[in-house]
Short mmCIF file of C-alpha atoms in Angstrom, two decimals:
data_model
loop_
_atom_site.label_atom_id
_atom_site.label_comp_id
_atom_site.label_asym_id
_atom_site.label_seq_id
_atom_site.Cartn_x
_atom_site.Cartn_y
_atom_site.Cartn_z
CA UNK A 216 30.22 134.84 36.19
CA UNK A 217 28.39 133.58 39.26
CA UNK A 218 25.35 135.52 40.46
CA UNK A 219 25.32 137.20 43.87
CA UNK A 220 23.07 135.40 46.33
CA UNK A 221 19.75 137.20 46.30
CA UNK A 222 17.59 138.11 49.24
CA UNK A 223 14.41 136.17 49.92
CA UNK A 224 11.67 138.02 48.07
CA UNK A 225 9.17 138.61 50.86
CA UNK A 226 6.15 140.64 49.71
CA UNK A 227 4.83 143.37 51.97
CA UNK A 228 2.40 142.29 54.65
CA UNK A 229 -1.25 142.58 53.70
CA UNK A 230 -3.97 144.48 55.48
CA UNK A 231 -5.05 142.55 58.57
CA UNK A 232 -7.83 140.03 57.98
CA UNK A 233 -11.30 141.30 58.79
CA UNK A 234 -11.76 138.14 60.85
CA UNK A 235 -9.17 139.11 63.42
CA UNK A 236 -7.17 136.27 64.97
CA UNK A 237 -9.21 133.08 64.68
CA UNK A 238 -10.08 131.18 67.85
CA UNK A 239 -12.00 128.11 69.02
CA UNK A 240 -15.48 128.49 70.45
CA UNK A 241 -17.39 125.32 71.25
CA UNK A 242 -17.55 123.16 68.11
CA UNK A 243 -16.36 125.94 65.83
CA UNK A 244 -13.35 127.89 64.71
CA UNK A 245 -14.66 131.46 64.75
CA UNK A 246 -13.66 135.02 63.84
CA UNK A 247 -13.57 138.02 66.17
CA UNK A 248 -17.34 138.40 65.90
CA UNK A 249 -18.02 134.75 66.71
CA UNK A 250 -18.89 133.83 63.12
CA UNK A 251 -17.84 130.24 62.25
CA UNK A 252 -14.95 129.84 59.81
CA UNK A 253 -14.36 126.55 57.98
CA UNK A 254 -10.73 126.15 56.89
CA UNK A 255 -10.39 124.29 53.59
CA UNK A 256 -7.07 123.88 51.84
CA UNK A 257 -3.90 121.86 51.36
CA UNK A 258 -0.47 121.14 52.75
CA UNK A 259 2.59 122.69 51.09
CA UNK A 260 4.67 119.53 51.38
CA UNK A 261 7.93 119.41 49.42
CA UNK A 262 8.78 123.06 50.01
CA UNK A 263 10.26 123.85 53.44
CA UNK A 264 10.21 120.15 54.28
CA UNK A 265 11.27 118.10 51.25
CA UNK A 266 10.32 114.43 51.28
CA UNK A 267 11.37 111.80 48.81
CA UNK A 268 8.11 111.19 46.93
CA UNK A 269 6.66 114.68 46.32
CA UNK A 270 9.14 115.21 43.59
CA UNK A 271 9.41 111.54 42.73
CA UNK A 272 6.93 110.03 40.28
CA UNK A 273 5.96 106.74 41.84
CA UNK A 274 4.99 104.13 39.26
CA UNK A 275 2.68 101.45 40.58
CA UNK A 276 2.57 97.90 39.26
CA UNK A 277 -1.10 97.50 40.07
CA UNK A 278 -1.25 93.86 39.12
CA UNK A 279 1.69 92.50 41.07
CA UNK A 280 1.95 94.57 44.22
CA UNK A 281 0.73 92.61 47.22
CA UNK A 282 -2.19 93.95 49.26
CA UNK A 283 -0.77 92.91 52.62
CA UNK A 284 2.54 94.56 51.76
CA UNK A 285 0.82 97.83 51.05
CA UNK A 286 -1.29 97.74 54.20
CA UNK A 287 1.77 97.07 56.36
CA UNK A 288 3.43 100.09 54.80
CA UNK A 289 0.50 102.43 55.36
CA UNK A 290 2.49 104.44 57.90
CA UNK A 291 4.34 105.97 54.97
CA UNK A 292 1.43 107.35 53.01
CA UNK A 293 1.67 110.93 54.11
CA UNK A 294 5.08 111.65 52.61
CA UNK A 295 6.22 113.71 49.68
CA UNK A 296 9.45 114.24 47.76
CA UNK A 297 11.66 115.68 45.09
CA UNK A 298 13.06 112.47 43.69
CA UNK A 299 16.03 112.12 45.97
CA UNK A 300 16.70 108.97 48.02
CA UNK A 301 16.61 108.70 51.80
CA UNK A 302 16.41 111.83 53.92
CA UNK A 303 16.55 115.50 53.03
CA UNK A 304 19.62 116.41 55.06
CA UNK A 305 21.62 113.54 53.55
CA UNK A 306 20.60 114.51 50.03
CA UNK A 307 21.53 118.15 50.66
CA UNK A 308 24.95 117.16 51.99
CA UNK A 309 25.68 115.14 48.85
CA UNK A 310 24.50 117.93 46.55
CA UNK A 311 26.64 120.49 48.34
CA UNK A 312 29.68 118.23 47.88
CA UNK A 313 29.04 118.03 44.12
CA UNK A 314 27.90 121.60 43.48
CA UNK A 315 29.96 123.58 45.96
CA UNK A 316 28.33 125.99 48.39
CA UNK A 317 27.65 128.77 45.89
CA UNK A 318 25.78 126.65 43.34
CA UNK A 319 24.11 124.69 46.12
CA UNK A 320 22.68 127.88 47.63
CA UNK A 321 21.68 129.13 44.18
CA UNK A 322 19.75 125.96 43.30
CA UNK A 323 17.82 125.70 46.54
CA UNK A 324 17.07 129.42 46.66
CA UNK A 325 15.58 129.14 43.17
CA UNK A 326 13.74 125.94 44.08
CA UNK A 327 12.10 127.53 47.12
CA UNK A 328 11.23 130.67 45.17
CA UNK A 329 9.70 128.81 42.23
CA UNK A 330 7.91 126.09 44.20
CA UNK A 331 5.42 128.55 45.69
CA UNK A 332 5.01 132.00 44.18
CA UNK A 333 2.32 134.60 43.57
CA UNK A 334 0.81 132.58 40.72
CA UNK A 335 0.38 129.59 43.05
CA UNK A 336 -1.37 131.65 45.71
CA UNK A 337 -3.70 133.19 43.12
CA UNK A 338 -4.58 129.80 41.67
CA UNK A 339 -5.18 128.34 45.11
CA UNK A 340 -7.52 131.18 46.06
CA UNK A 341 -9.32 130.94 42.71
CA UNK A 342 -10.54 127.49 43.75
CA UNK A 343 -12.29 129.00 46.76
CA UNK A 344 -9.82 127.45 49.21
CA UNK A 345 -8.78 129.51 52.21
CA UNK A 346 -5.95 127.83 54.15
CA UNK A 347 -2.47 126.42 53.44
CA UNK A 348 -0.58 124.34 55.98
CA UNK A 349 3.16 125.11 55.87
CA UNK A 350 5.30 122.08 56.85
CA UNK A 351 8.70 123.28 58.13
CA UNK A 352 11.96 121.42 58.70
CA UNK A 353 13.72 122.85 61.76
CA UNK A 354 17.00 122.92 59.81
CA UNK A 355 15.74 126.00 57.98
CA UNK A 356 15.62 127.79 61.32
CA UNK A 357 18.75 126.63 63.15
CA UNK A 358 21.95 124.65 62.59
CA UNK A 359 22.60 121.49 64.61
CA UNK A 360 26.15 122.73 65.19
CA UNK A 361 24.91 126.08 66.47
CA UNK A 362 21.51 125.48 68.10
CA UNK A 363 19.62 128.45 69.42
CA UNK A 364 21.19 130.83 66.91
CA UNK A 365 18.35 131.32 64.48
CA UNK A 366 18.69 131.61 60.73
CA UNK A 367 16.78 134.68 59.60
CA UNK A 368 16.64 133.44 56.03
CA UNK A 369 14.57 130.42 57.09
CA UNK A 370 12.03 132.60 58.85
CA UNK A 371 11.86 134.80 55.77
CA UNK A 372 10.84 131.85 53.61
CA UNK A 373 7.91 131.28 55.99
CA UNK A 374 7.12 135.02 55.89
CA UNK A 375 7.03 134.81 52.12
CA UNK A 376 4.40 132.06 52.02
CA UNK A 377 2.33 133.72 54.76
CA UNK A 378 2.32 137.08 52.93
CA UNK A 379 1.74 135.62 49.47
CA UNK A 380 -1.28 133.75 50.81
CA UNK A 381 -2.56 136.73 52.80
CA UNK A 382 -2.55 138.89 49.67
CA UNK A 383 -5.09 136.45 48.20
CA UNK A 384 -7.19 136.13 51.34
CA UNK A 385 -5.75 132.74 52.30
CA UNK A 386 -4.86 131.77 55.90
CA UNK A 387 -1.80 129.73 56.84
CA UNK A 388 -1.04 127.21 59.60
CA UNK A 389 2.63 126.79 60.53
CA UNK A 390 3.56 123.12 61.08
CA UNK A 391 6.82 121.87 62.62
CA UNK A 392 7.03 118.81 60.38
CA UNK A 393 10.61 117.83 61.24
CA UNK A 394 11.83 118.51 64.80
CA UNK A 395 15.38 118.18 66.19
CA UNK A 396 16.24 114.51 66.72
CA UNK A 397 13.13 113.31 64.89
CA UNK A 398 9.74 112.94 66.60
CA UNK A 399 8.90 109.60 64.91
CA UNK A 400 10.85 106.70 63.39
CA UNK A 401 9.97 107.45 59.77
CA UNK A 402 11.74 109.44 57.08
CA UNK A 403 9.50 112.48 56.82
CA UNK A 404 10.88 113.93 60.06
CA UNK A 405 14.36 113.87 58.43
CA UNK A 406 16.23 112.30 61.36
CA UNK A 407 18.13 109.82 59.16
CA UNK A 408 17.43 106.97 61.55
CA UNK A 409 14.62 104.68 62.71
CA UNK A 410 14.86 105.94 66.30
CA UNK A 411 12.82 108.95 67.40
CA UNK A 412 15.61 110.57 69.40
CA UNK A 413 13.48 113.65 70.07
CA UNK A 414 11.96 111.68 72.95
CA UNK A 415 15.27 110.39 74.30
CA UNK A 416 17.03 113.73 74.79
CA UNK A 417 15.48 116.65 76.63
CA UNK A 418 17.78 118.98 74.72
CA UNK A 419 15.95 118.22 71.47
CA UNK A 420 12.62 118.97 73.13
CA UNK A 421 13.97 122.18 74.63
CA UNK A 422 15.21 123.28 71.22
CA UNK A 423 11.76 122.71 69.72
CA UNK A 424 10.20 124.78 72.50
CA UNK A 425 12.64 127.61 71.83
CA UNK A 426 11.91 127.45 68.09
CA UNK A 427 8.22 127.84 68.85
CA UNK A 428 8.92 130.77 71.12
CA UNK A 429 10.74 132.44 68.22
CA UNK A 430 7.88 131.65 65.84
CA UNK A 431 5.27 132.90 68.32
CA UNK A 432 7.21 136.14 68.76
CA UNK A 433 7.31 136.64 65.01
CA UNK A 434 3.67 135.84 64.20
CA UNK A 435 1.74 136.91 67.30
CA UNK A 436 -1.13 139.15 66.28
CA UNK A 437 -0.86 138.11 62.63
CA UNK A 438 -4.49 137.68 61.63
CA UNK A 439 -3.62 135.69 58.49
CA UNK A 440 -1.92 132.95 60.52
CA UNK A 441 -4.73 130.57 61.53
CA UNK A 442 -2.58 128.92 64.17
CA UNK A 443 0.39 126.73 64.98
CA UNK A 444 0.82 122.93 64.64
CA UNK A 445 3.63 122.37 67.20
CA UNK A 446 4.57 118.81 66.18
CA UNK A 447 3.62 116.74 63.15
CA UNK A 448 2.83 113.06 63.69
CA UNK A 449 4.67 112.15 66.88
CA UNK A 450 5.17 108.43 67.48
CA UNK A 451 6.43 107.04 70.78
CA UNK A 452 5.52 104.32 73.25
CA UNK A 453 5.44 106.60 76.29
CA UNK A 454 2.32 108.76 75.96
CA UNK A 455 3.23 110.71 79.10
CA UNK A 456 6.33 112.12 77.39
CA UNK A 457 4.19 113.45 74.55
CA UNK A 458 1.60 114.99 76.86
CA UNK A 459 4.31 116.56 79.04
CA UNK A 460 5.92 118.10 75.95
CA UNK A 461 2.59 119.43 74.73
CA UNK A 462 1.95 121.09 78.08
CA UNK A 463 5.46 122.56 78.10
CA UNK A 464 5.37 123.97 74.57
CA UNK A 465 1.80 125.24 75.04
CA UNK A 466 2.84 127.19 78.13
CA UNK A 467 5.88 128.64 76.34
CA UNK A 468 3.84 129.74 73.31
CA UNK A 469 1.02 131.17 75.43
CA UNK A 470 3.41 133.36 77.41
CA UNK A 471 4.26 135.12 74.13
CA UNK A 472 1.16 134.61 71.99
CA UNK A 473 -2.02 133.94 74.00
CA UNK A 474 -4.34 134.24 71.01
CA UNK A 475 -3.52 131.86 68.15
CA UNK A 476 -5.14 128.42 67.91
CA UNK A 477 -2.84 125.47 68.58
CA UNK A 478 -3.31 122.27 66.52
CA UNK A 479 -2.20 119.10 68.31
CA UNK A 480 -1.54 115.80 66.51
CA UNK A 481 -2.32 112.55 68.30
CA UNK A 482 0.29 109.93 69.09
CA UNK A 483 1.15 107.10 66.65
CA UNK A 484 1.36 109.36 63.59
CA UNK A 485 -1.65 111.45 64.66
CA UNK A 486 -3.93 108.43 65.11
CA UNK A 487 -4.09 107.76 68.85
CA UNK A 488 -5.70 110.11 71.38
CA UNK A 489 -6.48 107.40 73.94
CA UNK A 490 -4.30 108.95 76.68
CA UNK A 491 -5.34 112.56 76.07
CA UNK A 492 -7.25 113.31 79.28
CA UNK A 493 -6.71 117.03 79.86
CA UNK A 494 -7.32 119.02 76.69
CA UNK A 495 -5.68 122.41 76.35
CA UNK A 496 -7.71 125.60 75.79
CA UNK A 497 -8.19 127.25 72.39
CA UNK A 498 -6.89 124.08 70.81
CA UNK A 499 -7.75 121.83 67.89
CA UNK A 500 -6.77 118.15 68.01
CA UNK A 501 -5.88 116.97 64.51
CA UNK A 502 -6.16 113.52 62.98
CA UNK A 503 -5.13 112.45 59.47
CA UNK A 504 -7.89 110.79 57.50
CA UNK A 505 -6.45 108.79 54.62
CA UNK A 506 -8.83 106.12 53.36
CA UNK A 507 -7.47 102.74 52.27
CA UNK A 508 -9.85 102.93 49.30
CA UNK A 509 -7.75 105.78 47.93
CA UNK A 510 -4.64 103.65 47.52
CA UNK A 511 -3.58 100.73 45.29
CA UNK A 512 -4.26 97.08 46.02
CA UNK A 513 -7.29 97.61 48.18
CA UNK A 514 -10.86 96.57 47.35
CA UNK A 515 -12.23 98.58 44.44
CA UNK A 516 -14.37 101.43 45.68
CA UNK A 517 -17.83 101.51 44.14
CA UNK A 518 -19.55 103.84 46.58
CA UNK A 519 -21.82 101.08 47.86
CA UNK A 520 -23.75 101.78 51.07
CA UNK A 521 -21.49 99.33 52.90
CA UNK A 522 -18.30 101.02 51.69
CA UNK A 523 -19.70 104.43 52.53
CA UNK A 524 -20.80 103.13 55.92
CA UNK A 525 -24.49 103.64 55.37
CA UNK A 526 -25.40 99.94 55.69
CA UNK A 527 -26.91 98.93 59.01
CA UNK A 528 -27.23 95.25 58.17
CA UNK A 529 -23.62 94.31 58.90
CA UNK A 530 -22.55 94.47 62.56
CA UNK A 531 -19.54 96.72 63.14
CA UNK A 532 -16.54 94.52 63.87
CA UNK A 533 -12.88 95.07 63.15
CA UNK A 534 -13.01 92.22 60.63
CA UNK A 535 -16.22 93.30 58.92
CA UNK A 536 -16.16 95.19 55.62
CA UNK A 537 -18.14 98.03 57.18
CA UNK A 538 -15.36 98.58 59.72
CA UNK A 539 -13.28 99.78 56.75
CA UNK A 540 -16.02 102.06 55.42
CA UNK A 541 -15.50 105.78 55.01
CA UNK A 542 -18.05 106.77 57.63
CA UNK A 543 -17.21 104.11 60.22
CA UNK A 544 -13.50 104.83 59.92
CA UNK A 545 -14.19 108.55 60.22
CA UNK A 546 -16.37 108.03 63.29
CA UNK A 547 -13.67 105.96 65.01
CA UNK A 548 -11.15 108.70 64.33
CA UNK A 549 -13.41 111.47 65.55
CA UNK A 550 -15.16 109.80 68.50
CA UNK A 551 -13.18 112.15 70.68
CA UNK A 552 -14.58 115.21 68.87
CA UNK A 553 -18.11 114.00 69.48
CA UNK A 554 -17.34 113.58 73.15
CA UNK A 555 -16.04 117.11 73.58
CA UNK A 556 -18.41 118.66 71.00
CA UNK A 557 -15.55 120.51 69.30
CA UNK A 558 -14.76 121.48 65.71
CA UNK A 559 -12.80 119.26 63.34
CA UNK A 560 -9.78 120.04 61.14
CA UNK A 561 -8.93 117.11 58.89
CA UNK A 562 -5.17 117.24 59.22
CA UNK A 563 -3.68 113.85 58.29
CA UNK A 564 -4.76 110.32 59.12
CA UNK A 565 -3.84 106.88 57.92
CA UNK A 566 -6.95 104.80 58.44
CA UNK A 567 -5.83 102.45 61.21
CA UNK A 568 -7.87 101.09 64.06
CA UNK A 569 -7.34 103.50 66.93
CA UNK A 570 -9.12 104.70 70.06
CA UNK A 571 -9.84 108.39 70.49
CA UNK A 572 -11.21 109.43 73.87
CA UNK A 573 -10.85 112.63 75.83
CA UNK A 574 -12.66 114.46 78.59
CA UNK A 575 -15.05 117.28 77.71
CA UNK A 576 -13.68 120.80 78.01
CA UNK A 577 -14.61 124.16 76.42
CA UNK A 578 -12.58 125.68 73.60
CA UNK A 579 -11.24 122.34 72.46
CA UNK A 580 -11.81 120.61 69.16
CA UNK A 581 -10.70 117.93 66.73
CA UNK A 582 -9.36 118.52 63.24
CA UNK A 583 -8.52 116.43 60.18
CA UNK A 584 -5.40 118.13 58.89
CA UNK A 585 -4.24 115.80 56.13
CA UNK A 586 -6.00 113.37 53.81
CA UNK A 587 -6.48 112.45 50.16
CA UNK A 588 -6.00 109.60 47.65
CA UNK A 589 -3.04 109.05 45.35
CA UNK A 590 -3.42 109.03 41.58
CA UNK A 591 -2.21 106.94 38.65
CA UNK A 592 -0.44 108.22 35.54
CA UNK A 593 -0.01 106.90 31.97
CA UNK A 594 2.98 104.75 32.98
CA UNK A 595 0.72 102.76 35.31
CA UNK A 596 -1.08 101.01 32.48
CA UNK A 597 -3.97 101.52 30.06
CA UNK A 598 -6.59 101.78 32.82
CA UNK A 599 -4.96 104.68 34.65
CA UNK A 600 -7.81 107.09 33.91
CA UNK A 601 -10.37 104.64 35.25
CA UNK A 602 -8.26 104.19 38.40
CA UNK A 603 -8.28 107.95 38.94
CA UNK A 604 -12.04 108.18 38.48
CA UNK A 605 -12.38 105.68 41.33
CA UNK A 606 -10.03 107.77 43.48
CA UNK A 607 -12.07 110.91 42.75
CA UNK A 608 -15.16 108.98 43.82
CA UNK A 609 -13.51 108.20 47.16
CA UNK A 610 -12.48 111.82 47.53
CA UNK A 611 -15.99 113.13 46.84
CA UNK A 612 -17.59 110.74 49.28
CA UNK A 613 -15.12 111.73 52.00
CA UNK A 614 -15.86 115.38 51.28
CA UNK A 615 -19.57 114.69 51.61
CA UNK A 616 -18.92 113.47 55.16
CA UNK A 617 -16.85 116.54 55.98
CA UNK A 618 -19.25 119.01 54.38
CA UNK A 619 -22.26 117.56 56.17
CA UNK A 620 -20.47 118.09 59.48
CA UNK A 621 -18.91 121.45 58.53
CA UNK A 622 -15.40 120.10 59.08
CA UNK A 623 -12.20 122.01 58.34
CA UNK A 624 -9.65 120.07 56.30
CA UNK A 625 -6.26 120.24 54.63
CA UNK A 626 -5.70 117.83 51.75
CA UNK A 627 -2.24 116.39 51.12
CA UNK A 628 -0.98 118.04 48.97
CA UNK A 629 -0.70 121.16 46.82
CA UNK A 630 2.27 120.43 44.49
CA UNK A 631 4.43 117.44 43.55
CA UNK A 632 5.58 115.65 40.41
CA UNK A 633 2.45 113.71 39.60
CA UNK A 634 1.39 111.43 42.43
CA UNK A 635 -0.95 113.30 44.73
CA UNK A 636 -0.71 117.04 44.09
CA UNK A 637 -3.34 119.51 42.96
CA UNK A 638 -0.71 120.68 40.49
CA UNK A 639 2.43 118.85 39.40
CA UNK A 640 5.60 119.40 37.41
CA UNK A 641 5.14 118.57 33.74
CA UNK A 642 6.94 115.40 32.58
CA UNK A 643 8.84 117.41 29.96
CA UNK A 644 10.55 119.74 32.46
CA UNK A 645 14.33 119.63 32.80
CA UNK A 646 14.09 118.28 36.34
CA UNK A 647 11.93 115.29 35.45
CA UNK A 648 13.64 114.40 32.17
CA UNK A 649 17.17 114.63 33.59
CA UNK A 650 16.40 112.51 36.65
CA UNK A 651 14.24 109.92 34.89
CA UNK A 652 16.89 107.13 34.80
CA UNK A 653 17.58 107.56 38.50
CA UNK A 654 13.88 107.60 39.37
CA UNK A 655 13.39 104.37 37.44
CA UNK A 656 16.25 102.73 39.32
CA UNK A 657 14.94 103.94 42.65
CA UNK A 658 11.55 102.47 41.77
CA UNK A 659 13.12 99.13 40.78
CA UNK A 660 14.96 98.97 44.10
CA UNK A 661 11.89 100.06 46.10
CA UNK A 662 14.15 102.55 47.87
CA UNK A 663 11.34 104.81 49.08
CA UNK A 664 8.78 103.80 51.67
CA UNK A 665 6.00 105.66 49.93
CA UNK A 666 4.79 104.21 46.67
CA UNK A 667 7.19 101.27 46.65
CA UNK A 668 6.47 98.37 44.32
CA UNK A 669 8.21 95.49 46.10
CA UNK A 670 7.42 92.80 43.52
CA UNK A 671 10.92 92.84 41.98
CA UNK A 672 12.71 92.46 45.32
CA UNK A 673 10.15 90.35 47.21
CA UNK A 674 12.29 87.23 46.86
CA UNK A 675 15.22 88.98 48.55
CA UNK A 676 13.46 90.27 51.63
CA UNK A 677 10.72 87.68 52.25
CA UNK A 678 13.20 85.07 53.59
CA UNK A 679 14.60 87.68 56.00
CA UNK A 680 11.08 88.50 57.15
CA UNK A 681 10.26 84.82 57.68
CA UNK A 682 13.56 84.28 59.53
CA UNK A 683 12.90 87.18 61.90
CA UNK A 684 9.34 86.09 62.59
CA UNK A 685 10.54 82.59 63.41
CA UNK A 686 13.61 83.47 65.51
CA UNK A 687 12.25 86.56 67.30
CA UNK A 688 8.45 86.28 67.14
CA UNK A 689 8.18 89.18 69.57
CA UNK A 690 9.02 91.50 66.66
CA UNK A 691 5.29 91.64 65.89
CA UNK A 692 4.96 93.78 69.04
CA UNK A 693 7.87 96.10 68.25
CA UNK A 694 6.83 99.75 68.11
CA UNK A 695 5.12 101.04 66.03
CA UNK A 696 2.78 98.04 66.38
CA UNK A 697 1.35 98.37 62.85
CA UNK A 698 4.74 97.96 61.17
CA UNK A 699 5.50 94.26 61.79
CA UNK A 700 8.76 92.69 60.59
CA UNK A 701 8.31 93.65 56.93
CA UNK A 702 8.12 97.38 57.59
CA UNK A 703 11.04 97.34 60.04
CA UNK A 704 13.19 95.54 57.45
CA UNK A 705 12.27 97.93 54.66
CA UNK A 706 12.87 100.95 56.89
CA UNK A 707 16.35 99.85 57.96
CA UNK A 708 17.67 98.21 54.80
CA UNK A 709 15.97 99.95 51.86
CA UNK A 710 14.88 103.33 53.21
CA UNK A 711 18.08 103.96 55.21
CA UNK A 712 21.08 101.80 54.25
CA UNK A 713 20.34 101.43 50.54
CA UNK A 714 19.09 104.98 50.15
CA UNK A 715 22.16 106.46 51.82
CA UNK A 716 24.33 104.66 49.27
CA UNK A 717 22.23 106.20 46.49
CA UNK A 718 22.98 109.79 47.58
CA UNK A 719 26.17 110.12 45.44
CA UNK A 720 24.42 108.70 42.38
CA UNK A 721 21.55 111.18 42.72
CA UNK A 722 23.97 114.07 43.25
CA UNK A 723 25.98 113.08 40.15
CA UNK A 724 23.05 114.17 37.97
CA UNK A 725 23.74 117.74 39.11
CA UNK A 726 27.52 117.62 38.66
CA UNK A 727 28.91 120.16 36.22
CA UNK A 728 25.62 122.02 35.72
CA UNK A 729 25.91 125.73 35.09
CA UNK A 730 23.91 128.34 37.00
CA UNK A 731 21.59 128.59 34.01
CA UNK A 732 21.04 124.83 33.95
CA UNK A 733 20.42 124.73 37.69
CA UNK A 734 17.88 127.52 37.29
CA UNK A 735 16.14 125.48 34.58
CA UNK A 736 16.04 122.44 36.86
CA UNK A 737 14.45 124.44 39.67
CA UNK A 738 12.06 126.13 37.24
CA UNK A 739 10.39 122.78 36.66
CA UNK A 740 8.32 123.62 39.74
CA UNK A 741 7.12 127.03 38.57
CA UNK A 742 3.34 127.20 38.35
CA UNK A 743 3.47 127.89 34.60
CA UNK A 744 5.51 124.69 34.14
CA UNK A 745 3.02 122.57 36.07
CA UNK A 746 -0.08 120.68 35.04
CA UNK A 747 -3.34 120.81 36.98
CA UNK A 748 -5.10 117.73 38.28
CA UNK A 749 -8.50 118.89 37.14
CA UNK A 750 -10.56 116.07 38.61
CA UNK A 751 -9.10 116.67 42.06
CA UNK A 752 -9.42 120.45 41.89
CA UNK A 753 -13.01 120.30 40.69
CA UNK A 754 -13.88 117.95 43.55
CA UNK A 755 -12.40 120.05 46.36
CA UNK A 756 -13.67 123.40 45.10
CA UNK A 757 -16.30 124.52 47.65
CA UNK A 758 -19.77 124.39 46.14
#
């Protein structure tokens, strides 16, 4: 007998926060009495915006993966997943075909319920952390075939996280991580293509504005919501289109909710603020501060003065080692904050060379909203623990920079299946054990952008890369400029074409499962079925 679809279990709203609605004042985020508040926490990737590595255990071949390959693929480092190939909407379509609508709804309802529950909020608060960023895929809120008619159930899932966190004294920031049409050419905005159509069709932009009006109406006055992040990691050549959209959505939100802080990502995946000349009031401008030292196939981090950026003996040049240091990279990313003397929220940054300039204006600040190393596991070889100790060293030295400057931050991420999360699904859960053969195949094919070991397929794609560079050398200037031919090839062939053909194979692992078995699969993400990454959690716990 099939169960009746249950309602979203939204706990009652908590007593309003004593802080009142947070706001920006000078360099600080402050409460109603003007007392500074530093937001420290994590992103809830993989929940209301599922990406293909958060629930996929990436296995690195540390000895064979090429450094230049990894650096060219750095644009992908902020993604997360549940083990599926390609894009979330394509995976969901394939699962619905295999499971039927009733079992499909049952599985994803259970997944969303188990992925973040009361036990998660309590654990998070027990670490002394006080803010969770909630990435949201617009498809939870409206249907592409019926835009503007909002899906109450999607809003209820956001309500649930907001109220669970509030009960433990934890703020939330609502982040539109995937917008209609896709705001960048990568997979984490779930467009299914390499073209950011959000910027080509005003209707997509208008829909995003209307979504934010609905969100502002729902959460205005909510003291536990620390603000809104209207668009995650936009990427487009025409900066004016981005700035025009920001002004439009800011005006629409402010007409409904004049009080909440707005968090604005820079262009080029939140890395470029060079054209931001007229900052908006009560706003935080967020960059994403991933350090290359926290990822495979980069120079080993020892914490030397030069790597930290403390050395003054080496002139700062793009080619010098110190230009890659933690401090120098941070200063490049936050030059704009120093100019406007505003607060910082470490939101998400990828460690590229970028200019950040903006005119001074009150009630305007910079944030770092996403950051953090990735971690090895036993499958990565006998030295995996030593690798992780190095990553924790990077993490601690980055935190020292943030703490000295009283910077707000949101590490990426809270939960996954063993790559980057504070907690992660145990390897012996039904979800991980059942999907293991598929995950191994996906790794062999380097189907995902994030965490791909290309050594096994290098011989296939390198000739194509060389051919493109020879026949159309202008491809080195194709947007985004950091991608080069290799990244464009991997995006189109492996991350899109190949991954789309893997959808049916992934879905087949769910075929014929009973409701009880589907519940067990989803339960792999319950807090009690997860392991804790102790080294990470000890490091980020406020001292």
